[in-house]
Amino acid sequence: MSSLDNSKPNLLSGMQPSASSLHLGNYLGALVNWVAMQKDFNAFYCIVDLHAITVPQDPFELRANTRRTAAQYIAAGIDPAHSALFIQSQVPAHAQLAWVLNCITGFGEASRMTQFKDKSQKAGAESASVGLFTYPILQAADILLYQPKAVPVGEDQRQHLELTRDLAERFNTRFGETFVMPQAHILKETAKIYDLQVPTAKMSKSAADPKGLINIMDDNSSITKKIKSAVTDTDGVIKADAVNKPGVTNLLGIYSAITGESVLSLEDRFAGAGYGVLKTELAEVVIAAIGPIRDRANELMSEETELDRLLALGADKANAVAEATLAKVYERVGFIKR
Ligand code: TYM
């Protein structure tokens, strides 16, 4: 994307560089869609380091994780020559628009965000930062700067997308038509990948037990070990039933998401086989899908100068669009142009 293709709608999404690896939930819930959608959209893919520092980060690790995240995006198939792949802190308009949006967000409205409630409970109410509280408003700024039609995310982001739409509508009503209404793009089948040890909880980097999540950067033997020790149940029947058999249901869902084979067909094919057989095959399927991404990401990580060059290119593309939106916003709210 040398410049925007006006015949295509815009798209934006982002992930936090807050771990040394993305996990299978990030990959199946979001990244796979990002890759598929980049051809039909002017796509903006952001590494949200400003969001990452809403909880404490080691500066050395943050820099490394930011590059690692970029490497995983590219290794999974994001084409930096076509899509804008960039680091949020390299585009100052994100923080600038967030401030304006902070000022039209109700305190009660922000207090109702469930992700803040969950995360602040974990951190302890007293140690949760104000940045964590305003996190969804920065996310709204990320989105609205690029006038995107679609925002491909997992189910856990639905409430933040609703807030973004509310803020866009409020701003448009108060100051005149400025923002395009973004639409969450959530695929039912991969909207929520569950923890392998606690299959009623979503797979998350803050999992209590590291065996619960599969990381893109995991080596093959730890992927196999984690899948083999996934929690199931004792009746031995391979059937999807989210209420009574969440563990097996999750394994079938992951299998189906990766291979495209329907859960019904998997149930048929594995009928009478034990969980061990399902797990062994699933481990092979997962390794075949993410192993090459891990290996390519490791190669890209060793070409740091090239990675930084690609990210700077992405930041230039993103800045051009973001600055234009911010200029419109500043003018609408009554700021004097220098
Ligand atoms: P983050 O980094 O927590 O998650 C990145 C993406 O992965 C999806 N995801 C999942 N999908 C399915 N199953 C899971 N277990 C699972 N875990 C995570 C998330 O839904 C997300 O799509 N707030 C965002 C980051 C962000 C953003 C944005 C996203 C900041 N600004 C603007 C979209 C647009 C987040 O928490 O990402």
XYZ file of C-alpha atoms and ligand atoms in Angstrom:
375
model
C 0.000 0.000 0.000
C 2.100 2.903 -1.221
C -0.913 5.184 -0.768
C -4.507 4.438 0.160
C -6.533 2.589 -2.448
C -9.776 4.556 -2.455
C -11.734 1.638 -3.887
C -11.105 -0.348 -0.692
C -12.388 0.274 2.838
C -9.915 0.760 5.695
C -9.310 -1.758 8.457
C -7.458 -1.441 11.738
C -6.508 -3.825 14.505
C -3.841 -4.187 17.158
C -2.215 -6.428 19.740
C -0.245 -5.718 22.870
C 3.473 -6.538 22.934
C 3.191 -7.551 26.567
C 4.594 -11.082 26.301
C 7.518 -12.702 24.549
C 5.097 -14.573 22.298
C 1.573 -14.286 20.954
C -0.592 -17.256 21.945
C -2.919 -19.506 19.994
C -5.932 -17.341 20.990
C -4.299 -14.233 19.464
C -3.399 -16.220 16.379
C -6.740 -17.952 15.710
C -8.936 -15.197 17.166
C -7.307 -12.327 15.313
C -4.104 -12.785 13.331
C -5.489 -15.393 10.894
C -8.279 -12.950 9.992
C -5.832 -10.093 9.636
C -3.887 -12.037 7.053
C -7.033 -13.058 5.175
C -8.510 -9.559 5.169
C -5.474 -7.545 4.126
C -6.130 -8.071 0.413
C -9.597 -6.515 0.460
C -8.840 -3.590 2.772
C -6.343 -0.823 3.312
C -5.131 -2.555 6.447
C -3.454 -0.897 9.460
C -1.933 -3.313 11.966
C -0.656 -1.781 15.142
C 1.584 -3.011 17.954
C 0.064 -1.213 20.901
C 3.004 -0.442 23.166
C 1.189 2.500 24.781
C -1.448 0.019 25.915
C 1.203 -2.391 27.173
C 2.516 0.126 29.728
C -0.891 0.341 31.447
C 0.623 -2.446 33.559
C 4.289 -2.425 34.617
C 6.773 -3.409 31.876
C 10.508 -3.870 31.969
C 11.829 -1.386 29.323
C 14.346 -3.852 27.884
C 11.681 -6.566 27.603
C 9.130 -4.170 26.124
C 11.485 -3.240 23.276
C 12.289 -6.902 22.605
C 8.626 -7.950 22.794
C 7.598 -5.153 20.435
C 10.028 -6.423 17.796
C 9.033 -10.029 18.521
C 5.379 -9.159 17.969
C 6.216 -7.475 14.657
C 8.228 -10.522 13.596
C 5.287 -12.802 14.403
C 2.852 -10.613 12.434
C 5.100 -10.799 9.378
C 5.890 -14.490 9.803
C 2.155 -15.249 9.982
C 1.631 -13.533 6.645
C 1.107 -9.801 7.190
C 2.800 -8.185 4.216
C 4.482 -4.956 5.325
C 4.823 -3.827 1.709
C 1.053 -3.926 1.341
C -0.395 -3.283 4.813
C 0.736 -0.610 7.272
C 2.463 -2.482 10.090
C 3.475 -0.021 12.789
C 4.240 0.702 16.438
C 1.608 2.802 18.183
C 4.099 5.053 20.030
C 5.638 6.049 16.670
C 2.349 7.711 15.699
C 1.771 10.535 18.213
C -1.819 11.142 17.053
C -2.946 8.076 19.047
C -2.165 9.693 22.391
C -3.392 13.084 21.146
C -6.809 11.833 20.016
C -7.120 9.731 23.169
C -6.968 12.931 25.227
C -9.810 14.517 23.266
C -11.888 11.343 23.603
C -11.125 11.179 27.351
C -12.891 14.488 27.606
C -16.133 13.230 26.076
C -16.185 9.902 27.981
C -18.266 9.627 31.131
C -16.530 8.404 34.264
C -19.373 5.929 34.843
C -19.173 4.771 31.249
C -15.469 3.985 31.601
C -16.101 2.294 34.966
C -18.384 -0.251 33.324
C -15.642 -1.773 31.151
C -15.366 -5.397 32.249
C -11.752 -5.828 31.141
C -10.733 -2.991 33.488
C -12.685 -4.577 36.316
C -10.986 -7.956 35.718
C -7.496 -6.554 35.333
C -7.727 -4.090 38.220
C -9.026 -6.843 40.460
C -5.970 -8.906 39.561
C -3.604 -5.969 40.134
C -5.431 -4.892 43.299
C -7.662 -1.789 43.048
C -5.031 0.465 44.677
C -2.196 -0.460 42.354
C -4.226 -0.294 39.117
C -3.079 2.723 37.079
C -5.249 5.496 35.649
C -3.833 4.389 32.278
C -5.470 0.994 32.773
C -8.744 2.781 33.458
C -8.563 4.853 30.271
C -7.195 1.941 28.185
C -10.437 1.494 26.153
C -10.450 5.208 25.253
C -6.940 4.949 23.809
C -8.192 1.915 21.900
C -11.078 4.000 20.537
C -8.511 6.566 19.366
C -6.446 3.834 17.679
C -9.490 2.810 15.723
C -11.139 6.127 14.883
C -7.944 7.733 13.539
C -8.020 5.368 10.547
C -11.735 5.641 9.642
C -11.951 1.838 9.412
C -15.074 -0.046 8.379
C -13.863 -3.274 10.007
C -11.963 -4.097 13.197
C -11.075 -7.825 13.312
C -10.819 -8.943 16.961
C -11.770 -11.749 19.334
C -14.945 -11.790 21.401
C -13.275 -10.227 24.463
C -12.974 -6.908 22.579
C -16.679 -6.526 21.793
C -17.374 -4.137 24.673
C -14.436 -1.893 23.722
C -15.764 -1.742 20.174
C -19.192 -0.717 21.477
C -17.585 2.087 23.479
C -15.675 3.172 20.365
C -18.919 3.374 18.405
C -20.611 5.323 21.203
C -17.745 7.821 21.299
C -17.717 8.196 17.521
C -21.419 8.873 17.470
C -21.185 11.313 20.371
C -18.362 13.246 18.742
C -20.161 13.321 15.381
C -23.362 14.588 17.010
C -21.592 17.269 19.031
C -19.059 18.511 16.509
C -20.312 17.377 13.106
C -19.700 14.259 11.003
C -16.036 13.338 11.577
C -15.657 9.618 12.215
C -16.723 6.583 10.215
C -18.684 4.066 12.340
C -16.397 1.038 12.833
C -17.766 -2.486 12.939
C -16.264 -5.282 15.039
C -15.390 -8.235 12.815
C -15.599 -11.308 15.046
C -15.659 -14.811 13.591
C -17.941 -17.090 15.604
C -15.757 -20.186 15.292
C -12.577 -18.602 16.625
C -14.018 -15.782 18.742
C -12.829 -17.399 21.956
C -10.103 -20.020 22.338
C -10.016 -21.480 25.838
C -7.258 -22.265 28.308
C -6.074 -25.881 28.084
C -5.960 -26.276 31.860
C -9.080 -24.249 32.702
C -11.233 -24.761 29.607
C -13.977 -22.467 30.868
C -11.582 -19.463 30.863
C -10.270 -17.767 27.719
C -6.685 -18.499 26.738
C -4.724 -15.529 28.053
C -1.102 -14.542 28.601
C -1.926 -13.996 32.279
C -2.916 -17.655 32.728
C -2.191 -18.996 36.207
C -0.607 -22.144 34.733
C 1.687 -21.747 31.694
C 0.543 -25.190 30.494
C -2.835 -23.611 29.757
C -1.625 -21.614 26.785
C 0.156 -22.512 23.576
C 2.545 -19.840 22.394
C 3.447 -19.240 18.772
C 7.112 -19.261 19.843
C 6.882 -22.573 21.784
C 9.088 -25.419 20.588
C 7.425 -28.532 19.187
C 7.962 -30.707 22.228
C 6.366 -28.219 24.625
C 3.375 -27.825 22.283
C 2.929 -31.598 22.339
C 3.349 -31.763 26.129
C 0.814 -28.993 26.724
C -1.792 -30.564 24.437
C -1.271 -34.008 25.953
C -1.843 -32.619 29.442
C -4.938 -30.600 28.426
C -7.789 -31.058 30.883
C -10.673 -33.142 29.469
C -13.185 -35.299 31.330
C -13.550 -38.954 32.194
C -16.277 -40.263 29.877
C -13.932 -40.698 26.930
C -16.480 -39.559 24.319
C -15.214 -37.202 21.602
C -18.129 -34.828 21.244
C -18.559 -31.046 21.390
C -20.647 -29.995 24.388
C -19.539 -26.642 25.772
C -21.452 -27.027 29.038
C -20.592 -30.580 30.029
C -17.366 -31.156 28.074
C -15.587 -27.796 27.742
C -12.104 -29.323 27.468
C -12.854 -31.673 24.559
C -14.987 -28.970 22.922
C -12.026 -26.583 22.995
C -9.683 -29.185 21.471
C -12.167 -29.883 18.681
C -12.646 -26.147 18.132
C -8.896 -25.560 17.802
C -8.558 -28.516 15.451
C -11.424 -27.305 13.297
C -10.182 -23.695 13.239
C -6.756 -24.743 12.006
C -7.720 -27.376 9.435
C -11.135 -26.126 8.318
C -12.636 -29.573 8.963
C -16.026 -29.164 10.664
C -16.489 -30.216 14.295
C -19.225 -32.633 13.163
C -16.852 -34.336 10.777
C -14.184 -34.534 13.488
C -16.683 -36.099 15.893
C -17.444 -38.706 13.238
C -13.849 -39.384 12.383
C -12.717 -39.712 16.012
C -15.783 -41.683 17.186
C -14.591 -44.511 19.415
C -10.995 -43.251 19.557
C -9.691 -42.132 22.941
C -8.692 -38.604 23.949
C -5.052 -39.655 23.546
C -5.525 -40.181 19.804
C -7.278 -36.830 19.387
C -4.529 -35.055 21.338
C -1.710 -36.686 19.375
C -3.263 -35.642 16.072
C -4.111 -32.181 17.331
C -0.502 -31.648 18.445
C 0.641 -32.504 14.905
C -1.902 -30.128 13.393
C -0.897 -27.260 15.702
C 2.808 -27.819 15.089
C 2.262 -27.890 11.319
C 0.403 -24.559 11.533
C 2.531 -22.534 13.926
C 5.932 -24.232 13.719
C 6.869 -22.481 10.453
C 5.654 -19.131 11.833
C 7.866 -19.550 14.900
C 10.882 -20.465 12.766
C 10.370 -17.537 10.373
C 9.799 -15.134 13.300
C 13.098 -16.253 14.841
C 14.873 -15.539 11.557
C 13.281 -12.098 11.302
C 14.301 -11.322 14.878
C 17.924 -11.701 13.868
C 17.460 -8.991 11.205
C 16.681 -6.190 13.629
C 17.701 -3.308 11.341
C 15.448 -4.575 8.560
C 12.577 -5.077 11.013
C 12.959 -1.509 12.298
C 13.043 -0.213 8.713
C 9.768 -1.995 7.886
C 8.168 -0.630 11.050
C 9.297 2.912 10.207
C 7.753 2.516 6.758
C 4.504 1.438 8.411
C 4.638 4.388 10.821
C 4.999 6.790 7.868
C 1.909 5.346 6.193
C -0.042 5.384 9.455
C 1.067 8.921 10.370
C -0.194 10.334 7.084
C -3.732 9.051 7.721
C -3.764 9.624 11.492
C -2.546 13.235 11.242
C -5.270 14.098 8.741
C -7.986 12.772 11.077
C -6.444 14.482 14.103
C -6.280 17.823 12.253
C -9.994 17.556 11.495
C -10.756 16.721 15.145
C -8.656 19.619 16.483
C -10.385 22.019 14.119
C -13.847 20.715 15.111
C -13.256 21.052 18.865
C -11.981 24.610 18.472
C -8.188 24.438 18.722
C -6.202 27.096 16.857
C -3.945 25.778 14.105
C -0.324 26.830 14.405
P -4.651 -8.363 23.085
O -3.211 -8.171 22.821
O -5.070 -8.730 24.457
O -5.275 -9.434 22.109
C -5.014 -9.363 20.726
C -6.157 -10.009 19.937
O -6.289 -11.400 20.259
C -7.641 -11.682 20.592
N -7.663 -12.736 21.618
C -8.373 -13.876 21.533
N -9.181 -14.351 20.572
C -9.734 -15.575 20.780
N -9.508 -16.321 21.890
C -8.702 -15.880 22.871
N -8.467 -16.633 23.945
C -8.090 -14.602 22.722
N -7.225 -13.878 23.471
C -6.982 -12.731 22.789
C -8.188 -10.367 21.124
O -9.599 -10.325 21.042
C -7.524 -9.362 20.213
O -8.233 -9.249 18.985
N -7.363 -4.247 23.472
C -6.724 -5.075 22.458
C -5.569 -4.373 21.782
C -5.948 -3.153 21.000
C -6.773 -3.104 19.854
C -6.793 -1.734 19.457
C -7.474 -4.061 19.134
C -5.534 -1.888 21.265
N -6.042 -1.024 20.339
C -7.529 -1.321 18.361
C -8.216 -3.638 18.039
C -8.238 -2.279 17.666
C -6.227 -6.315 23.186
O -6.575 -6.526 24.292
O -5.360 -7.051 22.537
